[in-house]
PDB file of C-alpha atoms in Angstrom:
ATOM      1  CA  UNK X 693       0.000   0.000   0.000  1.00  0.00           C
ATOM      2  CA  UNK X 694       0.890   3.357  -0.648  1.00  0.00           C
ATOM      3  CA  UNK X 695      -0.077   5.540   2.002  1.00  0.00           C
ATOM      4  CA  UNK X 696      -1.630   5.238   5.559  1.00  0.00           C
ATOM      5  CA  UNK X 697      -4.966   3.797   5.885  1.00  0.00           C
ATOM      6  CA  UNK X 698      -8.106   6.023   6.596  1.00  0.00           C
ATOM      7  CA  UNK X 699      -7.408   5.600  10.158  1.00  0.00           C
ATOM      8  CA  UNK X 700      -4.351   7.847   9.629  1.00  0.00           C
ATOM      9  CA  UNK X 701      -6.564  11.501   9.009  1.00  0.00           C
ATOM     10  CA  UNK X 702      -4.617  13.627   6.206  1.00  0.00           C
ATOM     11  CA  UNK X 703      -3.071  17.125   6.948  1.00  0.00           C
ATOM     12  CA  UNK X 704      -4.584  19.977   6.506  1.00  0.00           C
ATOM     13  CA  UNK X 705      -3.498  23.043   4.715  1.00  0.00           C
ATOM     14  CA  UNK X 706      -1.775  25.259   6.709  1.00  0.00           C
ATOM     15  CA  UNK X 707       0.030  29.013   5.934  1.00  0.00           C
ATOM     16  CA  UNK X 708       3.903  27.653   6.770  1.00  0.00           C
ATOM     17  CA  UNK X 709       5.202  24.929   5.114  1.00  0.00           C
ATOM     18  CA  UNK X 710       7.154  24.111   8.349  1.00  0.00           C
ATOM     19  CA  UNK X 711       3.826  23.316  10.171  1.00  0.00           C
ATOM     20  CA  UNK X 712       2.928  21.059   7.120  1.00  0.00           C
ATOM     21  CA  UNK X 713       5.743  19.474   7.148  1.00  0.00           C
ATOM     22  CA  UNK X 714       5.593  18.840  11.094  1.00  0.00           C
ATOM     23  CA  UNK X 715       1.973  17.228  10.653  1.00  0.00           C
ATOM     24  CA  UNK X 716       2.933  15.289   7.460  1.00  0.00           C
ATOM     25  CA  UNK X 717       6.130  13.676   9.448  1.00  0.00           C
ATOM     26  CA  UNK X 718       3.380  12.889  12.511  1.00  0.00           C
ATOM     27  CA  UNK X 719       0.962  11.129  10.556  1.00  0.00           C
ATOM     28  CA  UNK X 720       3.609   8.885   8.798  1.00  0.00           C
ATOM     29  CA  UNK X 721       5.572   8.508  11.846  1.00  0.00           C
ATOM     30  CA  UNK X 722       2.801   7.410  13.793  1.00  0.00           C
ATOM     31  CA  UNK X 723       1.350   5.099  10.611  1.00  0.00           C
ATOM     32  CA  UNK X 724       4.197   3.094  10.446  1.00  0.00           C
ATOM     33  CA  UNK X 725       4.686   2.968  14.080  1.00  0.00           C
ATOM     34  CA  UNK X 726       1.136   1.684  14.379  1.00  0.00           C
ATOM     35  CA  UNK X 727       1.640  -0.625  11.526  1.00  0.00           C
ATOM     36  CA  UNK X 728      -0.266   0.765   8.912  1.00  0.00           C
ATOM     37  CA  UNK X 729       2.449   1.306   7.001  1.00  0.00           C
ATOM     38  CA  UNK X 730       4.395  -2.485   7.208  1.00  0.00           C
ATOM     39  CA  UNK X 731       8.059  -2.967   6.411  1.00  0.00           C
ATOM     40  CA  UNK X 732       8.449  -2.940   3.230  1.00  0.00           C
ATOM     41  CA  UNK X 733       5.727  -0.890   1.890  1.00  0.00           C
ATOM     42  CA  UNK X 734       6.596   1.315  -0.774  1.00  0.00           C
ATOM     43  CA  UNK X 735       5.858   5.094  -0.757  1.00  0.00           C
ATOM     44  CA  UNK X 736       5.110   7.184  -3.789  1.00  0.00           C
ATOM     45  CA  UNK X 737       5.874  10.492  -3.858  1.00  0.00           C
ATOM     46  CA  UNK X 738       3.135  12.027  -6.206  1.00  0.00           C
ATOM     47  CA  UNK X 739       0.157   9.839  -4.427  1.00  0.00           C
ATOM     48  CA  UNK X 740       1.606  11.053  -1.142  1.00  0.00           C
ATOM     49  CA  UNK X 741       1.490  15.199  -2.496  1.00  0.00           C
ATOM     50  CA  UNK X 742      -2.070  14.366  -3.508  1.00  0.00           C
ATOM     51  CA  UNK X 743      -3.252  12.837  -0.040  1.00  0.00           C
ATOM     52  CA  UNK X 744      -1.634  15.804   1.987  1.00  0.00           C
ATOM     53  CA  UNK X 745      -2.132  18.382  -0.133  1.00  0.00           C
ATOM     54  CA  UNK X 746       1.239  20.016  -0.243  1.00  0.00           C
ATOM     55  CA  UNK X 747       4.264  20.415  -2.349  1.00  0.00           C
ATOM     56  CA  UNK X 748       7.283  17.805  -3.648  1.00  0.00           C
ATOM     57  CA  UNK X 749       9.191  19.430  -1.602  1.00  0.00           C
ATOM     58  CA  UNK X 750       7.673  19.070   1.315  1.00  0.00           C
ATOM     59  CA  UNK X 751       7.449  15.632   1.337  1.00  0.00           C
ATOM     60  CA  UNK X 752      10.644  14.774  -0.087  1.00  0.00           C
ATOM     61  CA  UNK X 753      12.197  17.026   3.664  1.00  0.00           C
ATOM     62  CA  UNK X 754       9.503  14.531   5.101  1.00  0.00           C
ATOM     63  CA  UNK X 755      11.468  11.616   3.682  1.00  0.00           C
ATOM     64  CA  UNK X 756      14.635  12.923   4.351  1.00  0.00           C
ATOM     65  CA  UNK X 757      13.704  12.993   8.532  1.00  0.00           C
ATOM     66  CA  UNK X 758      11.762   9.865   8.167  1.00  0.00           C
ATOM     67  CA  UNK X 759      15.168   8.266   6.637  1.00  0.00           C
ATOM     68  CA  UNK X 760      17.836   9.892   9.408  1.00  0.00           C
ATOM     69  CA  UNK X 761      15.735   7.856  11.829  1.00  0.00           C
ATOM     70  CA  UNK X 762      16.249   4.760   9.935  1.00  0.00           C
ATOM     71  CA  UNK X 763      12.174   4.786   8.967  1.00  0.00           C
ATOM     72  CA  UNK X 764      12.810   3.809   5.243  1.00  0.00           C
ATOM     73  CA  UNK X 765      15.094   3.292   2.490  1.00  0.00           C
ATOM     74  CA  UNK X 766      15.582   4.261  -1.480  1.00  0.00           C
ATOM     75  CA  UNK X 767      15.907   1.180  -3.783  1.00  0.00           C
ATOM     76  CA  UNK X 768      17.016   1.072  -7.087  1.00  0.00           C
ATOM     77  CA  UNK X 769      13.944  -0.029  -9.160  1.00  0.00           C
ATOM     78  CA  UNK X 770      11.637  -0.085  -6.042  1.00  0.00           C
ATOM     79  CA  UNK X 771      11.736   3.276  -4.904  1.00  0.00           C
ATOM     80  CA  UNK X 772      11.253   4.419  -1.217  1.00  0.00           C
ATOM     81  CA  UNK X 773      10.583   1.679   1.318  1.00  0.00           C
ATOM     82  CA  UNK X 774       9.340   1.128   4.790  1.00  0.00           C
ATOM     83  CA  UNK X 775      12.102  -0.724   7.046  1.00  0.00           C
ATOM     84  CA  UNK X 776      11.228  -2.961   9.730  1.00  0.00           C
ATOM     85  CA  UNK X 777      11.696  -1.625  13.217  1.00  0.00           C
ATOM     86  CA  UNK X 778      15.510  -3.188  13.933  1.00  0.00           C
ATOM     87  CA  UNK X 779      16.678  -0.526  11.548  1.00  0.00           C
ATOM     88  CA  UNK X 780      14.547   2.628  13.609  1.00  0.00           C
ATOM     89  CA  UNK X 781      16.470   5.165  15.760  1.00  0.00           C
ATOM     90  CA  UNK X 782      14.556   4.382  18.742  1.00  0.00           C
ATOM     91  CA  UNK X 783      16.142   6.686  21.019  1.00  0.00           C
ATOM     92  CA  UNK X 784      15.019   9.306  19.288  1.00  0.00           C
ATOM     93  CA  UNK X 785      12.372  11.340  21.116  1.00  0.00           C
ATOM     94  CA  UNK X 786      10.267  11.804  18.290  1.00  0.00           C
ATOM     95  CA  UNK X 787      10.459   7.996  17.428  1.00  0.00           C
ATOM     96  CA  UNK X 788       9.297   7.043  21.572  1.00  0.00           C
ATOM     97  CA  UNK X 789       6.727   9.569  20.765  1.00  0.00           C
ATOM     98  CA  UNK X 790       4.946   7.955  17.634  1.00  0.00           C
ATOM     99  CA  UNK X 791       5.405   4.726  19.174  1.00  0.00           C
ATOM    100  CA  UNK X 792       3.944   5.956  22.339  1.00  0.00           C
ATOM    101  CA  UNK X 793       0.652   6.880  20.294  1.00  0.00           C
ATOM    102  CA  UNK X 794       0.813   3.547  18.606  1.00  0.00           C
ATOM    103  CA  UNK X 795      -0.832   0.217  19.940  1.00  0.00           C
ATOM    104  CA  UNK X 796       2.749  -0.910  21.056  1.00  0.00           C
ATOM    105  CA  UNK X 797       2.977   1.741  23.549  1.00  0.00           C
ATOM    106  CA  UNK X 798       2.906  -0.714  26.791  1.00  0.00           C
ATOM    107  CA  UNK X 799       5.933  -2.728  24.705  1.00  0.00           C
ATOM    108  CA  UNK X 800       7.374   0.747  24.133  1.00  0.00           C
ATOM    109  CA  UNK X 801       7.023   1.597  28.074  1.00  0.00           C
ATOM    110  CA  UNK X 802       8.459  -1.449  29.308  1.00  0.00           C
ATOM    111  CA  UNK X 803      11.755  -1.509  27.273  1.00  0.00           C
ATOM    112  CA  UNK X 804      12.235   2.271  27.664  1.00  0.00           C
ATOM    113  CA  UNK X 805      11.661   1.213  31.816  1.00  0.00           C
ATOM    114  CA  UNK X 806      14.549  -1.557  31.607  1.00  0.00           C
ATOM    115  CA  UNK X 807      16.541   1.018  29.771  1.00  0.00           C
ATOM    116  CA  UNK X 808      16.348   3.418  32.833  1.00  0.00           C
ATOM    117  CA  UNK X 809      16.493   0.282  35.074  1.00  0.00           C
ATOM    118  CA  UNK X 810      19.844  -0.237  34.196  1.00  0.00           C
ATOM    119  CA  UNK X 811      20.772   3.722  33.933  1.00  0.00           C
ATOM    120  CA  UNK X 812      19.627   5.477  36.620  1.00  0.00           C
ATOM    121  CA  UNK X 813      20.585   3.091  40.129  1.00  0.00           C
ATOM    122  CA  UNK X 814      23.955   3.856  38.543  1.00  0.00           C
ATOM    123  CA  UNK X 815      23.309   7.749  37.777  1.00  0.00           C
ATOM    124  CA  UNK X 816      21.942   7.932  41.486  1.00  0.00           C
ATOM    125  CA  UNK X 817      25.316   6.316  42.744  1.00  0.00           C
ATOM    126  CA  UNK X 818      27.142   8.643  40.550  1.00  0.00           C
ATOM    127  CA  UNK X 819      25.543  11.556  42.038  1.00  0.00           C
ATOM    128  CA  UNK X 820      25.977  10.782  45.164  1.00  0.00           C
ATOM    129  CA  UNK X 821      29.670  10.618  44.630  1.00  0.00           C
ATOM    130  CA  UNK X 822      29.819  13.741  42.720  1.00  0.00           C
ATOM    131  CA  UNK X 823      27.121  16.069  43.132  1.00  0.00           C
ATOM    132  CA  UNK X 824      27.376  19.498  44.670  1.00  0.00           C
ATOM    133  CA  UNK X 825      26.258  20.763  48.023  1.00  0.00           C
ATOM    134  CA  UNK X 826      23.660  23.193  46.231  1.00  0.00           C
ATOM    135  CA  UNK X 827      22.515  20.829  43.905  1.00  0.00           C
ATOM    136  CA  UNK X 828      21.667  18.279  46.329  1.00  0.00           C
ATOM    137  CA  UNK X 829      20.026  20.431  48.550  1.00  0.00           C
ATOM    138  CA  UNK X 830      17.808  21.393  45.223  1.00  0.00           C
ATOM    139  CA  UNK X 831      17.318  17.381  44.934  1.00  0.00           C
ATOM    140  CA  UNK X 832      16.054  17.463  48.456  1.00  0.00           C
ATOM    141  CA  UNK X 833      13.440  19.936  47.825  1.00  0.00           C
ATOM    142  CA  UNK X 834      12.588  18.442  44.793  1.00  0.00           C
ATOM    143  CA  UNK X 835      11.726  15.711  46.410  1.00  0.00           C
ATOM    144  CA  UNK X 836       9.412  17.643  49.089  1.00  0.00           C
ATOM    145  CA  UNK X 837       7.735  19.133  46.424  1.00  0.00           C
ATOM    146  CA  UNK X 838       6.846  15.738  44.599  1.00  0.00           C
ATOM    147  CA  UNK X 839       5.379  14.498  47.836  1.00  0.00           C
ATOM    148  CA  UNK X 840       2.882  17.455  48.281  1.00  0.00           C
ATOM    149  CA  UNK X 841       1.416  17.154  44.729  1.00  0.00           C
ATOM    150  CA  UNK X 842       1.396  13.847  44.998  1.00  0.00           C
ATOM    151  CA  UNK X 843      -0.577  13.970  48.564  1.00  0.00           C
ATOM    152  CA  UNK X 844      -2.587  16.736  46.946  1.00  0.00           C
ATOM    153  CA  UNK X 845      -3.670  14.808  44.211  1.00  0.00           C
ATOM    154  CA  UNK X 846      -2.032  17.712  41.237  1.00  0.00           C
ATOM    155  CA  UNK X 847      -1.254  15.296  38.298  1.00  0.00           C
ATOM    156  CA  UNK X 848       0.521  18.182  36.422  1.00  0.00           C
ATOM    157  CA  UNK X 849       2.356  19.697  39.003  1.00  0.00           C
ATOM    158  CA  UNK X 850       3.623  16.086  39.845  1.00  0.00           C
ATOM    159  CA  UNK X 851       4.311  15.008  36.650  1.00  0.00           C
ATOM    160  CA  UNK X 852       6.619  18.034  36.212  1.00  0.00           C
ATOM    161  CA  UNK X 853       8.268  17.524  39.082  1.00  0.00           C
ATOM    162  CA  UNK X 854       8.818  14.060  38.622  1.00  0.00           C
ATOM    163  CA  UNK X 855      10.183  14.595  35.175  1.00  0.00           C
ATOM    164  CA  UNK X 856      12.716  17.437  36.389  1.00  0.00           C
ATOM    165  CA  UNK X 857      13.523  15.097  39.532  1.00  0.00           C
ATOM    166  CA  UNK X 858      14.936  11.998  37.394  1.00  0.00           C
ATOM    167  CA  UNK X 859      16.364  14.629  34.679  1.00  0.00           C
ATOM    168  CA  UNK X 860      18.560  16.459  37.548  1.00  0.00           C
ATOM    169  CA  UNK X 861      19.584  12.577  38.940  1.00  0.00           C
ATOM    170  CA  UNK X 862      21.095  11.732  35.469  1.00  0.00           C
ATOM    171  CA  UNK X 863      22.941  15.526  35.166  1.00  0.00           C
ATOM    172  CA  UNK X 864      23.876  15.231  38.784  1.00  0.00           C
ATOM    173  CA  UNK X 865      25.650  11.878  37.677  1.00  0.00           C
ATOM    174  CA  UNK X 866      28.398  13.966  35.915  1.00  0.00           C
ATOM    175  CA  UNK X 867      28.220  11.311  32.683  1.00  0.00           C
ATOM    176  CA  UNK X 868      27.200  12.894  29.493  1.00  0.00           C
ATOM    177  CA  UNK X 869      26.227   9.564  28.158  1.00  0.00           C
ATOM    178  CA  UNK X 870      23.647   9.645  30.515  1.00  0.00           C
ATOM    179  CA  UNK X 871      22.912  13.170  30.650  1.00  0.00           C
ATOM    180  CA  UNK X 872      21.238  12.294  26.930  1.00  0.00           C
ATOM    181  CA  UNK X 873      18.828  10.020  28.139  1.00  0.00           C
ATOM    182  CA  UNK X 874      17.366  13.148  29.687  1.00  0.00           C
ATOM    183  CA  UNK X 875      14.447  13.375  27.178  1.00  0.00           C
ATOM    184  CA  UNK X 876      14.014  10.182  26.760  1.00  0.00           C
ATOM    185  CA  UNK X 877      13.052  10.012  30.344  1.00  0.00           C
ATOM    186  CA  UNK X 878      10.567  12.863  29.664  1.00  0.00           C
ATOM    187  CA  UNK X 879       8.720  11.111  26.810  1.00  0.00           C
ATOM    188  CA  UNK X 880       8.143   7.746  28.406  1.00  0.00           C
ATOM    189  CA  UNK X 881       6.648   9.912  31.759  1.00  0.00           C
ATOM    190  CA  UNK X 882       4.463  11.724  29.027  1.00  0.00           C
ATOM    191  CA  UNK X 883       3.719   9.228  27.276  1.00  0.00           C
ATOM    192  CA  UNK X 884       2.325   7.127  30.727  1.00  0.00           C
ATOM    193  CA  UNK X 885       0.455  10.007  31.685  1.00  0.00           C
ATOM    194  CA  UNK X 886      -0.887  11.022  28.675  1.00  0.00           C
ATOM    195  CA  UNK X 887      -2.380   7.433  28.247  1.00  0.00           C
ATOM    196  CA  UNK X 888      -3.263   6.791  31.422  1.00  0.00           C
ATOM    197  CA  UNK X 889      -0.605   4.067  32.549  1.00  0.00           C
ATOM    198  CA  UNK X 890      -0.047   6.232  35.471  1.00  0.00           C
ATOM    199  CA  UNK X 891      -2.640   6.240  38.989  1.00  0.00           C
ATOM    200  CA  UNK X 892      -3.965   8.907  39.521  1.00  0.00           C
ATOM    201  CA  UNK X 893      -2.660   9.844  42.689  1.00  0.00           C
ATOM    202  CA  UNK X 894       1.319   8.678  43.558  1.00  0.00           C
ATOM    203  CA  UNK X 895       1.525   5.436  46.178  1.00  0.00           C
ATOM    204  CA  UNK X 896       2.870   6.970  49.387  1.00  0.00           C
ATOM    205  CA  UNK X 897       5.477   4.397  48.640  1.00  0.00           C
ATOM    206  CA  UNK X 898       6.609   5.605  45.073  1.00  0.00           C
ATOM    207  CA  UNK X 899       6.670   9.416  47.150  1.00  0.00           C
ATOM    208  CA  UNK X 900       9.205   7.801  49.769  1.00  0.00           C
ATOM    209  CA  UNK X 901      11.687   6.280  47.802  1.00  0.00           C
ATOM    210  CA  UNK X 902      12.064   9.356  45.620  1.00  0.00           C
ATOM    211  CA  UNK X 903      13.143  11.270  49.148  1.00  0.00           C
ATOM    212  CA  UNK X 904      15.284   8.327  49.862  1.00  0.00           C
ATOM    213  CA  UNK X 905      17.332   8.770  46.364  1.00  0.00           C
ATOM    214  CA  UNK X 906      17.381  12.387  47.054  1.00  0.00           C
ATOM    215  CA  UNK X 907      18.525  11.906  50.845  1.00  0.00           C
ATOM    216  CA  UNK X 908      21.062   9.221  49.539  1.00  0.00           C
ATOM    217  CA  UNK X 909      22.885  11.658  47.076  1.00  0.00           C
ATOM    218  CA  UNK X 910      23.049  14.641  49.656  1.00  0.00           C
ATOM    219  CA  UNK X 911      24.438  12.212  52.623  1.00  0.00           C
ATOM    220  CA  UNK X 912      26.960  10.809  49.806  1.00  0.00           C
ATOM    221  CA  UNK X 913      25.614   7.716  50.539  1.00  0.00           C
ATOM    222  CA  UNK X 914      25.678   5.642  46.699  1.00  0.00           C
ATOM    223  CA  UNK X 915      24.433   2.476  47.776  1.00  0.00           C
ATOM    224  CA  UNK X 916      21.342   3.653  49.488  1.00  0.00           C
ATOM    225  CA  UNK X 917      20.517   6.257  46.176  1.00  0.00           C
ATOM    226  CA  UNK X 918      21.109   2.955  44.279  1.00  0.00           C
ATOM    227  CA  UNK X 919      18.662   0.994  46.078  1.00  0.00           C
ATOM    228  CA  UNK X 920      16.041   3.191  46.294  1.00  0.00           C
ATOM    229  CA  UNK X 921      16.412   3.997  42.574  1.00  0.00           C
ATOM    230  CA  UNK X 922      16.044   0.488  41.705  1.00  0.00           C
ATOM    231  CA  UNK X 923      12.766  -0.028  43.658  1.00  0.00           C
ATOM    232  CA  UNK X 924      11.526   3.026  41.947  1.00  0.00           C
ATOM    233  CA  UNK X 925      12.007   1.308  38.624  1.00  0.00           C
ATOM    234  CA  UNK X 926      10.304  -1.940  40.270  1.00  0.00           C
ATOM    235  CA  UNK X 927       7.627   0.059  41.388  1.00  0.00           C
ATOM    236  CA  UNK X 928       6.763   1.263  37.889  1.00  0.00           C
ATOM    237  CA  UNK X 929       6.416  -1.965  36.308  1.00  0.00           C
ATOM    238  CA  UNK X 930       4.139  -3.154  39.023  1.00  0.00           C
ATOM    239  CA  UNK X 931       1.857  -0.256  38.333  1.00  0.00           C
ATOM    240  CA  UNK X 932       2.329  -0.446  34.741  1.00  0.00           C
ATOM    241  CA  UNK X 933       1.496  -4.104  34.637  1.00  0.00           C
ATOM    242  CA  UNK X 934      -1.663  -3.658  37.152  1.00  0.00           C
ATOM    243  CA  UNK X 935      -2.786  -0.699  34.981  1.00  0.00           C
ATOM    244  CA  UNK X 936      -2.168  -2.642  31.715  1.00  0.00           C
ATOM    245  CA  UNK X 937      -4.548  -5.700  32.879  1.00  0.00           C
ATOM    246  CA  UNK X 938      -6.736  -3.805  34.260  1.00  0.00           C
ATOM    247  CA  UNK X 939      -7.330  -2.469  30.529  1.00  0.00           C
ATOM    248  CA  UNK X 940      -7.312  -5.549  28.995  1.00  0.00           C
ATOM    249  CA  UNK X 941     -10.260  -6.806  31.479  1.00  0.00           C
ATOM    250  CA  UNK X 942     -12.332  -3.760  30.592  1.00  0.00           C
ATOM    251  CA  UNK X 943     -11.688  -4.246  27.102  1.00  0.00           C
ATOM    252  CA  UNK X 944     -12.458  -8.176  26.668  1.00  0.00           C
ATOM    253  CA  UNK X 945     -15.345  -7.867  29.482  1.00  0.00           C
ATOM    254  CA  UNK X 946     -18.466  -8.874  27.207  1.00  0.00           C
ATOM    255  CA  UNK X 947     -20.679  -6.987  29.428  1.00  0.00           C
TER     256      UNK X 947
END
């Protein structure tokens, strides 16, 4: 098939070509994420002009992204081709986004959550050895501030915090391989809240071990940052996981 399936709306017209190009990339992104668009599907060019409604050249910048994050490939003969998802720049933002949105997000979630399992216990002990006096004092009253929007029941507010609280862990760390991952982080905490793989108000437990990290860092004290970041991680997948069935029941109840 050509292009995306009606399930994939097409773009509108808009006055700057740099928004159309933005919602062309989104819709193809997030068709081929989804699946609509299979590995080895071919695009055309001209069908793809007519079904968004803009110019060659937009679409041929649109290929140009989609290709830098390994998304397709030119052929001799074939033309422009979908690649299968071993060839996709998945730590690009962008990419976690689309496949976020896609029916693979809980897939999406859990890798991205092994990912930080493995990073941040290791960031937190970093920290701990090398952070700042200021800084951790910062950490600290991060921390404070997670557990009274948490208690309060402010889903934004926490969400921002929580976000800014694992970002400062991985600068903190002094690594700049990790200090990368810092959007990446941001995305996948999006991405649960946005589609509701997140409870509504933080376990009291979740709140703790995020002061514990913090604590752990100021005192200097690696191992016990280390531990507590690993239970956070553990903690995630258990709410993930009760979240995700929880779905599934509503959605195969027959009643």
């Amino acid at each position: 098939m050509i292009v995306p399936s009606s399930g994939v709306a097409p773009a509108q017209a808009a006055p700057v070509e740099a928004g159309l190009h933005g919602r062309v990339l989104d819709y193809l992104g997030t068709a081929i994420c989804g699946g609509e668009l299979a590995a080895g599907a071919v695009l055309n060019i001209d069908e793809l002009v007519d079904r968004y409604a803009v110019s060659r050249s937009v679409i041929r910048e649109v290929l140009r992204v989609l290709a830098s994050m390994g998304f397709i490939e030119t052929r001799r003969r074939v033309g422009v081709m979908i690649r299968s998802a071993e060839h996709w720049n998945v730590f690009d933002p962008q990419v976690i986004r689309w496949r976020l949105a896609s029916a693979g997000r809980i897939a999406q979630i859990r890798s991205i959550t092994e990912l930080r399992t493995a990073i941040e216990p290791h960031a937190a002990w970093l920290a701990a050895q090398r952070v700042g006096h200021d800084d951790a004092s910062e950490l600290v009253g991060l921390a404070a501030k997670m557990w009274a929007a948490g208690k309060a029941g402010d889903e934004e507010r926490f969400l921002r915090l929580d976000i800014e609280f694992h970002q400062r862990v991985l600068r903190a760390s002094g690594n700049e391989m990790f200090v990368k991952l810092q959007d990446l982080v941001a995305e996948v905490l999006i991405g649960r809240h946005h589609h509701h793989l997140m409870p509504h108000h933080p376990h009291e437990q979740a709140l703790q071990l995020h002061a514990e990290v913090a604590q752990g860092i100021q005192r200097h004290d690696g191992d016990s940052a280390r531990r507590a970041m690993v239970q956070i991680m553990e903690h995630a997948f258990e709410e993930m996981s009760s979240i995700w069935e929880q779905t599934l029941h509503v959605e195969t109840d027959p009643a």
